[in-house]
mmCIF file of C-alpha atoms in Angstrom:
data_model
loop_
_atom_site.group_PDB
_atom_site.id
_atom_site.type_symbol
_atom_site.label_atom_id
_atom_site.label_comp_id
_atom_site.label_asym_id
_atom_site.label_seq_id
_atom_site.Cartn_x
_atom_site.Cartn_y
_atom_site.Cartn_z
ATOM 1 C CA LEU S 1 99.533 115.567 139.379
ATOM 2 C CA LEU S 2 97.947 112.309 138.243
ATOM 3 C CA ILE S 3 95.323 110.130 139.843
ATOM 4 C CA VAL S 4 95.839 106.472 138.939
ATOM 5 C CA THR S 5 93.586 103.481 139.507
ATOM 6 C CA ASP S 6 93.726 100.610 140.163
ATOM 7 C CA ALA S 7 97.170 99.684 141.447
ATOM 8 C CA GLY S 8 96.362 97.526 144.419
ATOM 9 C CA MET S 9 92.831 96.244 144.882
ATOM 10 C CA THR S 10 90.760 95.196 141.848
ATOM 11 C CA ILE S 11 92.619 92.439 140.015
ATOM 12 C CA ALA S 12 90.848 92.397 136.644
ATOM 13 C CA PRO S 13 88.061 94.984 136.679
ATOM 14 C CA ASP S 14 85.096 94.358 134.435
ATOM 15 C CA LEU S 15 83.227 97.203 132.753
ATOM 16 C CA GLU S 16 80.960 97.877 135.738
ATOM 17 C CA GLN S 17 83.916 97.907 138.135
ATOM 18 C CA LYS S 18 85.739 100.362 135.859
ATOM 19 C CA VAL S 19 82.718 102.680 136.042
ATOM 20 C CA HIS S 20 83.046 102.601 139.855
ATOM 21 C CA LEU S 21 86.817 103.161 139.639
ATOM 22 C CA ILE S 22 86.195 106.221 137.462
ATOM 23 C CA GLU S 23 83.515 107.564 139.812
ATOM 24 C CA ASN S 24 85.803 107.157 142.822
ATOM 25 C CA ALA S 25 88.781 108.732 141.053
ATOM 26 C CA VAL S 26 86.591 111.659 139.953
ATOM 27 C CA LEU S 27 85.527 112.122 143.569
ATOM 28 C CA VAL S 28 89.200 112.334 144.602
ATOM 29 C CA ALA S 29 89.979 114.782 141.787
ATOM 30 C CA ARG S 30 87.113 117.042 142.774
ATOM 31 C CA LYS S 31 87.365 116.825 146.567
ATOM 32 C CA ALA S 32 91.095 116.448 147.260
ATOM 33 C CA VAL S 33 92.642 118.111 144.212
ATOM 34 C CA GLY S 34 90.031 120.704 143.223
ATOM 35 C CA VAL S 35 89.623 119.645 139.585
ATOM 36 C CA GLU S 36 85.915 120.158 138.922
ATOM 37 C CA LYS S 37 85.676 118.256 135.614
ATOM 38 C CA PRO S 38 88.673 115.917 135.436
ATOM 39 C CA LYS S 39 89.867 114.375 132.182
ATOM 40 C CA VAL S 40 89.909 110.587 132.407
ATOM 41 C CA ALA S 41 92.120 108.499 130.114
ATOM 42 C CA ILE S 42 91.274 104.824 129.772
ATOM 43 C CA LEU S 43 94.581 103.093 129.108
ATOM 44 C CA GLY S 44 95.507 100.096 127.020
ATOM 45 C CA ALA S 45 98.491 98.970 125.009
ATOM 46 C CA ILE S 46 97.279 100.860 121.933
ATOM 47 C CA GLU S 47 95.123 103.857 121.147
ATOM 48 C CA VAL S 48 92.702 102.223 118.730
ATOM 49 C CA VAL S 49 89.838 99.840 119.403
ATOM 50 C CA ASN S 50 90.749 96.222 118.749
ATOM 51 C CA PRO S 51 88.007 93.619 119.367
ATOM 52 C CA LYS S 52 90.687 91.120 120.464
ATOM 53 C CA MET S 53 91.903 93.474 123.227
ATOM 54 C CA GLU S 54 89.338 93.804 126.024
ATOM 55 C CA ALA S 55 90.935 96.980 127.454
ATOM 56 C CA THR S 56 90.323 98.828 124.182
ATOM 57 C CA MET S 57 86.713 97.635 124.030
ATOM 58 C CA HIS S 58 86.124 98.755 127.630
ATOM 59 C CA ALA S 59 87.677 102.127 126.814
ATOM 60 C CA ALA S 60 85.359 102.724 123.877
ATOM 61 C CA LEU S 61 82.308 101.710 125.900
ATOM 62 C CA LEU S 62 83.289 103.898 128.868
ATOM 63 C CA ALA S 63 83.829 106.889 126.575
ATOM 64 C CA LYS S 64 80.383 106.357 125.031
ATOM 65 C CA MET S 65 78.795 105.951 128.482
ATOM 66 C CA ASN S 66 80.330 109.285 129.479
ATOM 67 C CA GLU S 67 79.120 110.914 126.269
ATOM 68 C CA ARG S 68 75.589 109.709 127.050
ATOM 69 C CA GLY S 69 75.662 110.972 130.645
ATOM 70 C CA GLN S 70 76.027 107.602 132.355
ATOM 71 C CA ILE S 71 79.381 108.646 133.837
ATOM 72 C CA LYS S 72 79.178 112.204 135.146
ATOM 73 C CA ASN S 73 81.362 115.135 136.251
ATOM 74 C CA CYS S 74 84.282 114.251 133.987
ATOM 75 C CA VAL S 75 85.396 113.791 130.399
ATOM 76 C CA VAL S 76 86.236 110.173 129.577
ATOM 77 C CA ASP S 77 88.066 109.043 126.459
ATOM 78 C CA GLY S 78 90.107 106.129 125.272
ATOM 79 C CA PRO S 79 91.659 103.883 124.496
ATOM 80 C CA PHE S 80 94.970 105.630 125.006
ATOM 81 C CA ALA S 81 98.447 104.228 125.178
ATOM 82 C CA LEU S 82 100.234 105.840 128.120
ATOM 83 C CA ASP S 83 102.289 108.200 125.968
ATOM 84 C CA ASN S 84 99.323 109.838 124.285
ATOM 85 C CA ALA S 85 97.392 110.138 127.543
ATOM 86 C CA VAL S 86 100.102 112.246 129.180
ATOM 87 C CA SER S 87 101.992 113.878 126.276
ATOM 88 C CA LYS S 88 100.328 116.316 123.892
ATOM 89 C CA GLU S 89 103.271 115.864 121.502
ATOM 90 C CA ALA S 90 102.806 112.080 121.384
ATOM 91 C CA ALA S 91 99.058 112.487 120.852
ATOM 92 C CA GLU S 92 99.582 115.016 118.049
ATOM 93 C CA HIS S 93 102.233 112.813 116.431
ATOM 94 C CA LYS S 94 99.710 109.954 116.321
ATOM 95 C CA GLY S 95 96.917 112.250 115.090
ATOM 96 C CA ILE S 96 94.761 111.817 118.196
ATOM 97 C CA VAL S 97 92.244 114.618 118.668
ATOM 98 C CA SER S 98 90.611 114.588 122.099
ATOM 99 C CA PRO S 99 90.328 116.981 125.040
ATOM 100 C CA VAL S 100 91.849 114.199 127.173
ATOM 101 C CA ALA S 101 94.811 113.396 124.904
ATOM 102 C CA GLY S 102 98.040 114.580 126.483
ATOM 103 C CA ASP S 103 96.169 116.259 129.341
ATOM 104 C CA ALA S 104 94.708 113.490 131.501
ATOM 105 C CA ASP S 105 94.046 114.096 135.191
ATOM 106 C CA ILE S 106 93.083 110.472 135.836
ATOM 107 C CA LEU S 107 94.569 107.290 134.367
ATOM 108 C CA ILE S 108 92.427 104.149 134.458
ATOM 109 C CA MET S 109 94.671 101.113 134.178
ATOM 110 C CA PRO S 110 93.397 98.009 132.375
ATOM 111 C CA ASP S 111 94.184 95.741 135.328
ATOM 112 C CA ILE S 112 96.048 95.551 138.636
ATOM 113 C CA GLU S 113 99.248 94.312 136.980
ATOM 114 C CA ALA S 114 99.536 97.381 134.768
ATOM 115 C CA GLY S 115 98.528 99.662 137.640
ATOM 116 C CA ASN S 116 100.977 98.193 140.123
ATOM 117 C CA ILE S 117 103.871 98.210 137.647
ATOM 118 C CA PHE S 118 103.095 101.835 136.740
ATOM 119 C CA TYR S 119 102.891 102.842 140.410
ATOM 120 C CA LYS S 120 106.190 101.194 141.338
ATOM 121 C CA ALA S 121 107.939 102.506 138.225
ATOM 122 C CA MET S 122 106.883 106.048 139.101
ATOM 123 C CA VAL S 123 108.064 105.665 142.702
ATOM 124 C CA PHE S 124 111.298 103.741 142.239
ATOM 125 C CA LEU S 125 112.465 104.915 138.807
ATOM 126 C CA ALA S 126 111.070 108.447 138.620
ATOM 127 C CA GLY S 127 111.028 109.402 142.311
ATOM 128 C CA ALA S 128 107.325 110.288 142.268
ATOM 129 C CA LYS S 129 105.637 111.373 145.473
ATOM 130 C CA VAL S 130 102.496 109.293 145.927
ATOM 131 C CA ALA S 131 99.543 108.716 148.201
ATOM 132 C CA SER S 132 97.578 105.474 148.098
ATOM 133 C CA ALA S 133 94.047 104.937 149.315
ATOM 134 C CA ILE S 134 90.968 102.823 148.792
ATOM 135 C CA ILE S 135 88.100 105.152 147.949
ATOM 136 C CA GLY S 136 84.561 103.868 147.665
ATOM 137 C CA ALA S 137 84.517 101.726 150.785
ATOM 138 C CA LYS S 138 82.407 102.765 153.793
ATOM 139 C CA CYS S 139 85.291 105.063 154.714
ATOM 140 C CA PRO S 140 88.586 105.842 152.934
ATOM 141 C CA VAL S 141 91.422 103.448 153.772
ATOM 142 C CA ALA S 142 95.132 104.188 153.411
ATOM 143 C CA LEU S 143 96.668 101.338 151.420
ATOM 144 C CA THR S 144 100.437 101.335 151.265
ATOM 145 C CA SER S 145 103.050 98.853 150.178
ATOM 146 C CA ARG S 146 105.552 97.433 152.648
ATOM 147 C CA ALA S 147 108.278 99.116 150.599
ATOM 148 C CA ASP S 148 106.626 102.557 150.655
ATOM 149 C CA SER S 149 108.475 105.403 152.330
ATOM 150 C CA ASP S 150 107.358 107.084 155.527
ATOM 151 C CA GLU S 151 106.454 110.110 153.396
ATOM 152 C CA THR S 152 104.153 107.999 151.201
ATOM 153 C CA LYS S 153 102.480 106.555 154.279
ATOM 154 C CA LEU S 154 101.942 110.060 155.676
ATOM 155 C CA LEU S 155 100.596 111.362 152.343
ATOM 156 C CA SER S 156 98.260 108.366 152.160
ATOM 157 C CA LEU S 157 96.885 109.124 155.610
ATOM 158 C CA ALA S 158 96.472 112.792 154.656
ATOM 159 C CA LEU S 159 94.524 111.797 151.535
ATOM 160 C CA THR S 160 92.185 109.570 153.521
ATOM 161 C CA CYS S 161 91.583 112.415 155.968
ATOM 162 C CA LEU S 162 90.739 114.794 153.106
ATOM 163 C CA MET S 163 88.373 112.251 151.579
ATOM 164 C CA SER S 164 86.601 111.492 154.856
ATOM 165 C CA GLU S 165 85.552 115.103 155.491
#
């Protein structure tokens, strides 16, 4: 089970918005999934910091903010390429040592384009079962795509009900 953000709302999140995305995703992990201290992978195209790639700079800053207690109730690390966020073998092959590497509960996408492509690839190419919701508004809101299945729409409503309790 993976929690992914943001695939449909925040176009190009800045650092502060990514902090809020992490906080909201952690809330979902804890409340709806039962993961008390989720592992959060900040994704980019590569797994090293490159000053010319904003996603990698954000990842390093978010990891440091977590280390210093500014982002709580989770373990944040990055940058990670997708493979080493979800595959221990890929992380080991690249020499990445991190409690998050290969074992992420939450994936923070660099922008809406990456998030939306990932979401649709999982659904249409891998047959993933998904639920989509906006968390962090006054109340949770189910947010589905026109092409989503009835099952996805039902799961999205169920998630919003769980999060509104």
